[in-house]
Tab-separated table of C-alpha atoms and ligand atoms in Angstrom:
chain	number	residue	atom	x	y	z
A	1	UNK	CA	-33.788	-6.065	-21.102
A	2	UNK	CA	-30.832	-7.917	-22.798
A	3	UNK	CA	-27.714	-6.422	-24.107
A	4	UNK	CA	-27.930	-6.022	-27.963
A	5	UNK	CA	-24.984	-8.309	-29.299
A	6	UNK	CA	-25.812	-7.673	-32.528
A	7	UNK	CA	-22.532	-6.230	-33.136
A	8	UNK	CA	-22.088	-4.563	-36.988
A	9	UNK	CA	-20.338	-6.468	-39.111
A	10	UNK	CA	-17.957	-4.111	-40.128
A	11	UNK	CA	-15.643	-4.493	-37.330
A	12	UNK	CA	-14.121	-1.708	-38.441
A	13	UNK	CA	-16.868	0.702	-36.445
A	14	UNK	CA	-14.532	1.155	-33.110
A	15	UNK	CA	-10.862	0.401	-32.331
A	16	UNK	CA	-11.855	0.000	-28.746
A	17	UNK	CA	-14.563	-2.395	-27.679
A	18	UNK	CA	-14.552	-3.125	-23.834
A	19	UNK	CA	-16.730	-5.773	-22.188
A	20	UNK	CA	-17.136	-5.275	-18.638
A	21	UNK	CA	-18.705	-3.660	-15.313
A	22	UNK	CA	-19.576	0.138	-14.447
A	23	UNK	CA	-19.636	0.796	-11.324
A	24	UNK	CA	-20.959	4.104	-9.036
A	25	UNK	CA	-17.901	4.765	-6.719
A	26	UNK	CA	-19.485	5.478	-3.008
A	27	UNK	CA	-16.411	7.122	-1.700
A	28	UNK	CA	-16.298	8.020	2.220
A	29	UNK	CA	-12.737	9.231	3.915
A	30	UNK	CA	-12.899	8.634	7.688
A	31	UNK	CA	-10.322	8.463	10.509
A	32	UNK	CA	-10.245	4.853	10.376
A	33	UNK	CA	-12.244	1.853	8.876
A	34	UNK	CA	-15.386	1.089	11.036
A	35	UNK	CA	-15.292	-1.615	12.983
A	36	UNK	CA	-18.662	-4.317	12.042
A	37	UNK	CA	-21.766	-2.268	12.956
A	38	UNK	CA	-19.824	0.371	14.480
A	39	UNK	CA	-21.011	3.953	12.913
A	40	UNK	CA	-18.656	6.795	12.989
A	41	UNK	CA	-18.277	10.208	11.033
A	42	UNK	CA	-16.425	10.905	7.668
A	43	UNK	CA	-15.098	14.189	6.838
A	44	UNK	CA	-15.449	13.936	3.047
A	45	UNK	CA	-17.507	11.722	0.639
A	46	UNK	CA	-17.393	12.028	-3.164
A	47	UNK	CA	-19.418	9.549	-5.924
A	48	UNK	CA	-17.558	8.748	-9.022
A	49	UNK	CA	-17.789	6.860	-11.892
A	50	UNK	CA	-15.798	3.571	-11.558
A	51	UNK	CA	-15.764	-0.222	-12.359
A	52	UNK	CA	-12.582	-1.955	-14.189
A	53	UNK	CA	-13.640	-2.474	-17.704
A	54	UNK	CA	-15.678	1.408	-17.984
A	55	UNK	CA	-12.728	2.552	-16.625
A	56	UNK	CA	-10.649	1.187	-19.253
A	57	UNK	CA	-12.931	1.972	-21.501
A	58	UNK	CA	-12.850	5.941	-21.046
A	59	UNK	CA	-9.012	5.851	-20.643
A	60	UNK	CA	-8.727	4.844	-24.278
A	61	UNK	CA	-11.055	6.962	-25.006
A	62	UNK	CA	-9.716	9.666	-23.797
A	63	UNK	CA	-6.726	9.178	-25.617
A	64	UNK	CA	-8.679	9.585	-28.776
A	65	UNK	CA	-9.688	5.420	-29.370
A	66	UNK	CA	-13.106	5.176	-31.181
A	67	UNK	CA	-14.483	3.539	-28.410
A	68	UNK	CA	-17.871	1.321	-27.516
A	69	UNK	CA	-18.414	-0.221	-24.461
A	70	UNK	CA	-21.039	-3.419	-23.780
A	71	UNK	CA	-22.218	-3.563	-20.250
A	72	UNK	CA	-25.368	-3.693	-18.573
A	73	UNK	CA	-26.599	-0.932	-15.731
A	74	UNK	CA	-29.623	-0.940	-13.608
A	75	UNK	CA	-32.791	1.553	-14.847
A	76	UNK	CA	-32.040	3.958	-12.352
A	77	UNK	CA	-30.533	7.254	-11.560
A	78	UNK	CA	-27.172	5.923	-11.487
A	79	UNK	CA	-27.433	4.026	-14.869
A	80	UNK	CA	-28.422	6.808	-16.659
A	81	UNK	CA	-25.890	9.192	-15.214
A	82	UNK	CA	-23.666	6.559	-16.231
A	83	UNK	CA	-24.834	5.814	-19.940
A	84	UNK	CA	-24.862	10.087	-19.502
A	85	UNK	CA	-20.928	10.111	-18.601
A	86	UNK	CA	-20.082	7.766	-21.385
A	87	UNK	CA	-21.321	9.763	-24.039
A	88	UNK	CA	-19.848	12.877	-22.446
A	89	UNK	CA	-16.549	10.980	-23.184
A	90	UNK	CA	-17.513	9.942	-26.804
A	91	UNK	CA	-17.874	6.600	-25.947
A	92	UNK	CA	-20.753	4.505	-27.604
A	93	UNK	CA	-23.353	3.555	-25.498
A	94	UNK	CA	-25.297	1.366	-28.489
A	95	UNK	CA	-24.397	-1.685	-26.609
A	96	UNK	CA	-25.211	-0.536	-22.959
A	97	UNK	CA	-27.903	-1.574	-21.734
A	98	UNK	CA	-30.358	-1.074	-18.839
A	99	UNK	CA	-32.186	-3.484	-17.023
A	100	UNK	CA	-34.907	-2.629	-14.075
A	101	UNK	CA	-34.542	-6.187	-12.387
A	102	UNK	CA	-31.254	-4.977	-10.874
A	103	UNK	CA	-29.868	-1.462	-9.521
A	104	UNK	CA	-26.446	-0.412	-11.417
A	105	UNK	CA	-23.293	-1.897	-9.034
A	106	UNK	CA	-21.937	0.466	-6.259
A	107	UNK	CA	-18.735	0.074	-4.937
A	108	UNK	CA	-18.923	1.366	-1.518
A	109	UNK	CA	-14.899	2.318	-0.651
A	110	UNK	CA	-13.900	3.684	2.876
A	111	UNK	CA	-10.435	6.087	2.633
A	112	UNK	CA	-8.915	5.963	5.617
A	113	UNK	CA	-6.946	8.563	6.822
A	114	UNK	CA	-4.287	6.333	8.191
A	115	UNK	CA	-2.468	5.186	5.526
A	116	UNK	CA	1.177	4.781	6.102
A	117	UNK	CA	4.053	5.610	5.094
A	118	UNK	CA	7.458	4.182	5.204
A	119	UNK	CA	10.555	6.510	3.974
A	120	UNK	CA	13.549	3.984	3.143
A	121	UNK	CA	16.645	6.424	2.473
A	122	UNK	CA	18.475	4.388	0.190
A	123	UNK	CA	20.835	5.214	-1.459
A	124	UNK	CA	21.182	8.003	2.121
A	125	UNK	CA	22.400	11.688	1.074
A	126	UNK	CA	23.499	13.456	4.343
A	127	UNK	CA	21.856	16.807	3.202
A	128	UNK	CA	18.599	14.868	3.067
A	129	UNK	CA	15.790	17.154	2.219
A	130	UNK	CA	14.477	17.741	6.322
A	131	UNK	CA	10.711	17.393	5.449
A	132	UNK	CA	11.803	14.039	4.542
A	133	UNK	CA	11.990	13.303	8.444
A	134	UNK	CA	8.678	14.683	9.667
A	135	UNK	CA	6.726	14.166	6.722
A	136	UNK	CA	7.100	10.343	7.189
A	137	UNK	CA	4.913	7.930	9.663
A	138	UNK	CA	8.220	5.496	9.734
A	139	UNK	CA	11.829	6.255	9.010
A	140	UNK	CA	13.658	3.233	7.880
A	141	UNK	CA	17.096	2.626	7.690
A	142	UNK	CA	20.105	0.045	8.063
A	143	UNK	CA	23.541	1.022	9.896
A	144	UNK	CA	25.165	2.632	6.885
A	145	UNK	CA	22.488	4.990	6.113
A	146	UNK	CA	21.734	6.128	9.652
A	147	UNK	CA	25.284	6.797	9.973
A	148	UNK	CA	25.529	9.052	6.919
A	149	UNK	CA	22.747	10.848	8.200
A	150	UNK	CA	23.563	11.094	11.621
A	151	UNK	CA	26.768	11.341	11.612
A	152	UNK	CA	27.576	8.877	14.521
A	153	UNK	CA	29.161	5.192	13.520
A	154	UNK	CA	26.707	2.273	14.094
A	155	UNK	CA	27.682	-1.192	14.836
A	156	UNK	CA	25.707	-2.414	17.408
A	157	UNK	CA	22.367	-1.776	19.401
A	158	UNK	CA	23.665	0.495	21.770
A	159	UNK	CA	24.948	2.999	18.927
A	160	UNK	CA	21.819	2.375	17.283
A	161	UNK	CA	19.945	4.100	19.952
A	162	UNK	CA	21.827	6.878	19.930
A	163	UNK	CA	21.286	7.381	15.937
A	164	UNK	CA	17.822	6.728	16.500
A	165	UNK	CA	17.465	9.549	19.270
A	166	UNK	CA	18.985	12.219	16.581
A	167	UNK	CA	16.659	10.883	13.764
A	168	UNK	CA	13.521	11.529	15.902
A	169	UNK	CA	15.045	15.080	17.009
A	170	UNK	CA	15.114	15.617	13.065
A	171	UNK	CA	11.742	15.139	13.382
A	172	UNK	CA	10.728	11.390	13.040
A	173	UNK	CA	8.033	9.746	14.577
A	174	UNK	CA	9.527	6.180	14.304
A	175	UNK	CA	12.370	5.156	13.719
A	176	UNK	CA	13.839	1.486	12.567
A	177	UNK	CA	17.581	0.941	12.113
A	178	UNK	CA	17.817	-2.365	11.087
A	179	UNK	CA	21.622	-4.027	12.243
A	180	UNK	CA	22.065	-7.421	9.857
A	181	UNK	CA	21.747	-10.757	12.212
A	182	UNK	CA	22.004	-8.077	15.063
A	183	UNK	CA	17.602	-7.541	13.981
A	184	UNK	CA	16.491	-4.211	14.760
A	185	UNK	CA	16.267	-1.338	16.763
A	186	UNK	CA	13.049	0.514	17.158
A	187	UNK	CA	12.275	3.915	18.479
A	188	UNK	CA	9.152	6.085	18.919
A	189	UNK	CA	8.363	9.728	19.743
A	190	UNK	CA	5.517	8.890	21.981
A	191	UNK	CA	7.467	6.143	23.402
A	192	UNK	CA	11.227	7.085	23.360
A	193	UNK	CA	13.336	4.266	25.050
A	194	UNK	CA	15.082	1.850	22.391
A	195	UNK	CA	13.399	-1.240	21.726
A	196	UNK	CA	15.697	-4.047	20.615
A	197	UNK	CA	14.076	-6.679	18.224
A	198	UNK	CA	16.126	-9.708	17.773
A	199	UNK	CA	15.823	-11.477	14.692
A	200	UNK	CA	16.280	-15.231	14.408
A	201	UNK	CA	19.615	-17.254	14.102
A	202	UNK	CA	19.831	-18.725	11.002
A	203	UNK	CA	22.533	-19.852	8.644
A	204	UNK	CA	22.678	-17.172	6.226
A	205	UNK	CA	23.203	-17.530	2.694
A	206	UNK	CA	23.269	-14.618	0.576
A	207	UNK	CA	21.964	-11.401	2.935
A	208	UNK	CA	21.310	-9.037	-0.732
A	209	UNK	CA	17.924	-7.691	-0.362
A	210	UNK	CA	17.249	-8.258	3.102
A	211	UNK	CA	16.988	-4.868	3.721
A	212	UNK	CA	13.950	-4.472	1.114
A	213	UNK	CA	12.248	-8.046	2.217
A	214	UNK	CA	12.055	-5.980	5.847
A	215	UNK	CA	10.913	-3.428	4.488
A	216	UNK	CA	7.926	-4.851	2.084
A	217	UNK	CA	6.953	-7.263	4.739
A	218	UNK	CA	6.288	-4.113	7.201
A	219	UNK	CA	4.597	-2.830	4.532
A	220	UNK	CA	2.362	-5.487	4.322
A	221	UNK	CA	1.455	-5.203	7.978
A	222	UNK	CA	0.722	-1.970	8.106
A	223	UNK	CA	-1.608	-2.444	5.484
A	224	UNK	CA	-3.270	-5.308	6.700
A	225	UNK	CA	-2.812	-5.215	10.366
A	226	UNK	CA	-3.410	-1.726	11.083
A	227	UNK	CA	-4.065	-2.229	14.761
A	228	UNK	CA	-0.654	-3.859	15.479
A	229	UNK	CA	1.999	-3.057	17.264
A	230	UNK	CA	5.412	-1.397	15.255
A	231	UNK	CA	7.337	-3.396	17.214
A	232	UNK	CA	5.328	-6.688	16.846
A	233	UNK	CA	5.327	-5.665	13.128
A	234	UNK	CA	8.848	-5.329	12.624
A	235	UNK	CA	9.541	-8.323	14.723
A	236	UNK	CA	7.698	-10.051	12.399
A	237	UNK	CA	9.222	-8.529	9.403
A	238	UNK	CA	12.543	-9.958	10.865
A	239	UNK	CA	11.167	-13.120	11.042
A	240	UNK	CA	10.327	-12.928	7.422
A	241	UNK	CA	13.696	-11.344	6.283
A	242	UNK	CA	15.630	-13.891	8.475
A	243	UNK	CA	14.106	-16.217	6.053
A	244	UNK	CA	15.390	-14.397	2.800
A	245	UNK	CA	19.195	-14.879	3.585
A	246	UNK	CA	18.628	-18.262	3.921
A	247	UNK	CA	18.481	-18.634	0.068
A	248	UNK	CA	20.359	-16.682	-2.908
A	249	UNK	CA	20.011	-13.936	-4.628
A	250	UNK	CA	17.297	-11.359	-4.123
A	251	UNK	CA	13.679	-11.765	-5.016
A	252	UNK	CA	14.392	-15.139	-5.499
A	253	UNK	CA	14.839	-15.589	-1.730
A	254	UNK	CA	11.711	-14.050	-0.580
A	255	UNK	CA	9.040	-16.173	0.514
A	256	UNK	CA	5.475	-16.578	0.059
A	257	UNK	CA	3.217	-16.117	2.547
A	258	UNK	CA	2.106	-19.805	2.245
A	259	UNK	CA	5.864	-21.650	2.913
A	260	UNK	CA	5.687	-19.112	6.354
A	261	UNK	CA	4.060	-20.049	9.889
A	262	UNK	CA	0.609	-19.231	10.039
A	263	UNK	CA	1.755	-17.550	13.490
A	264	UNK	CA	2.976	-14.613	10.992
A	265	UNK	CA	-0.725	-13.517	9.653
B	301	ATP	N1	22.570	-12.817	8.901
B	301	ATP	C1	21.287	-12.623	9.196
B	301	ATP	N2	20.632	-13.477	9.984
B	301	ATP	C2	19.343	-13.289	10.278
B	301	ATP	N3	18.616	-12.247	9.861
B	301	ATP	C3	19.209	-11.372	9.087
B	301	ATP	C4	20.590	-11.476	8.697
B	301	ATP	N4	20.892	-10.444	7.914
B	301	ATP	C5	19.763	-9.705	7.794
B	301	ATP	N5	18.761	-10.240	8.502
B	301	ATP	C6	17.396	-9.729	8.642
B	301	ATP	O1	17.160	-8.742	7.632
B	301	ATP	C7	16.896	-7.466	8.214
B	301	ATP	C8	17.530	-6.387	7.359
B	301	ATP	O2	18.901	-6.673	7.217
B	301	ATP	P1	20.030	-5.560	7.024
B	301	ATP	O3	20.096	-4.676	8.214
B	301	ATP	O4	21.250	-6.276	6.627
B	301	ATP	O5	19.426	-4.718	5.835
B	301	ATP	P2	20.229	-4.015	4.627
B	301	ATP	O6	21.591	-3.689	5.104
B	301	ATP	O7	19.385	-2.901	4.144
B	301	ATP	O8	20.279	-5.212	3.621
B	301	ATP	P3	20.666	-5.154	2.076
B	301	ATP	O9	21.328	-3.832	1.815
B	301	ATP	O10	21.546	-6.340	1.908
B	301	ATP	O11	19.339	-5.316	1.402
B	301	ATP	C9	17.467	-7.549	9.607
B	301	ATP	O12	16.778	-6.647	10.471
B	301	ATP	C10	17.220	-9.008	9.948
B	301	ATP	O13	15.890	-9.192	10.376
B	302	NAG	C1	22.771	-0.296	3.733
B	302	NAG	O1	22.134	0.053	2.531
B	302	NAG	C2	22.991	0.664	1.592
B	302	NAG	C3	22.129	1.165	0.457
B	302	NAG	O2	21.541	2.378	0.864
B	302	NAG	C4	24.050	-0.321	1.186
B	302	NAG	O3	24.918	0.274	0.239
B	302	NAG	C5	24.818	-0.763	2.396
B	302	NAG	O4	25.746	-1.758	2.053
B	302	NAG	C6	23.885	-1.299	3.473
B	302	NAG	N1	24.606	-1.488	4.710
B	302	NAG	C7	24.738	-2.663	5.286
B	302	NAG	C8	25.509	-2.662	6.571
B	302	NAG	O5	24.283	-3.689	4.818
């Protein structure tokens, strides 16, 4: 069955007229993401209605557009608790339609329960809000802010260390002081001694924003290279800030993933 397109000429009928994909959301939250073929057990699992343009679509609607949306679902239990859900948000379902030589889309979506997070204290407040420290997978910080919060004056790796020993007594579980062209320092709760990570010697430009390229690019490993190593991670991220103060100004120094090694990803 095709999708009606004949549309009423009176374009005046809806404000809000999306064209795009519904989607059943097959939410599971697990530990971790599978590995291929492995099975393993989930703790919660929801469905929802998704799919970029429906979602759009009920968002406007919701906010009181006269809305109609023109997609195509699958005759099935999903599609018509779909076509069900848009009219439950006023939306017109005249140009929805169903089809039974295809099942409605399902976006299958694993939650895992190891999503990170980084706390960067900056601008650093030495009455920082405690639950600040434990609530955090990784406690970032340069020399100026771990000194404001710990009280002890850090200029090299060795002070560092100590800083880093009273963050994780406040209650961190990593900690990274970062120390300019000196790279980084890196300390764990399961794995206490000081790690030193030594960033690269390069002829440095303009240092603004290094701090936040460090930062972003351990982000990005965290995200995408769960299974790595902090400390190969951040001496990685040093790599990749090392690169930013080799050019002005602040986003503008920050480079794509493309004009970096391939050794990086
Ligand atoms: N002169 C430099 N040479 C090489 N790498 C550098 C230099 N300065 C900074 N970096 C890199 O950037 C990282 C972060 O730098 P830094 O400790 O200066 O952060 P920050 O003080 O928060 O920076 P900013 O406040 O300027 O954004 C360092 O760990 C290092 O990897
Ligand atoms: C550390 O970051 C703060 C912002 O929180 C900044 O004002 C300060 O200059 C930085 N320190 C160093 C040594 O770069």
């Amino acid at each position: 069955m095709s999708i009606p397109v004949n549309l009423p000429s009176d374009t005046g009928v809806y404000d809000v007229v999306v064209v795009g994909s519904c989607m059943i959301d097959l939410v599971s939250f697990t530990p971790r993401l599978p590995k291929a073929g492995e099975t393993i057990h989930g703790h919660k699992f929801l469905i929802g209605f998704g799919g970029k343009g429906a979602n759009q679509c009920i968002q406007a609607a919701r906010l009181g557009a006269k809305s109609a949306m023109v997609s195509k679902v699958g005759k099935d239990s999903f599609g018509d608790n779909y076509i069900q859900n848009f009219k439950s948000n006023g939306v017109s379902t005249d140009y929805v339609g169903q089809t039974d030589e295809a099942s409605t889309g399902v976006a299958p979506i694993t939650v895992n329960d190891e999503v990170k997070t980084i706390f960067n204290p900056a601008p650093a407040v030495a009455d920082l809000d405690p639950e600040f420290y434990k609530e955090t997978d990784l406690f970032c910080c340069n020399e100026t802010e771990a000194e404001i919060l710990t009280g002890i004056e850090v200029s090299n790796t060795e002070d560092a260390a100590k800083a880093g020993s009273v963050l994780l007594e406040k209650g961190c579980r990593s900690v990274i002081i970062t120390l300019g062209a000196e790279g980084s320092v890196l300390m764990s709760l399961d794995k206490r001694a000081p790690r030193y990570i030594p960033t690269r010697k390069v002829k440095a430009v303009d240092t603004t924003g290094a701090g936040d390229s460090f930062v972003g690019a351990l982000a990005f490993y965290m995200a995408y290279y769960p299974c790595m190593e902090l400390e190969e991670m951040s001496r990685r991220a040093c790599d990749i800030a090392s690169v930013s103060v080799q050019a002005q100004g602040t986003q503008s120094s920050y480079p794509h993933r493309a004009q970096l090694p391939q050794e990086l990803f």
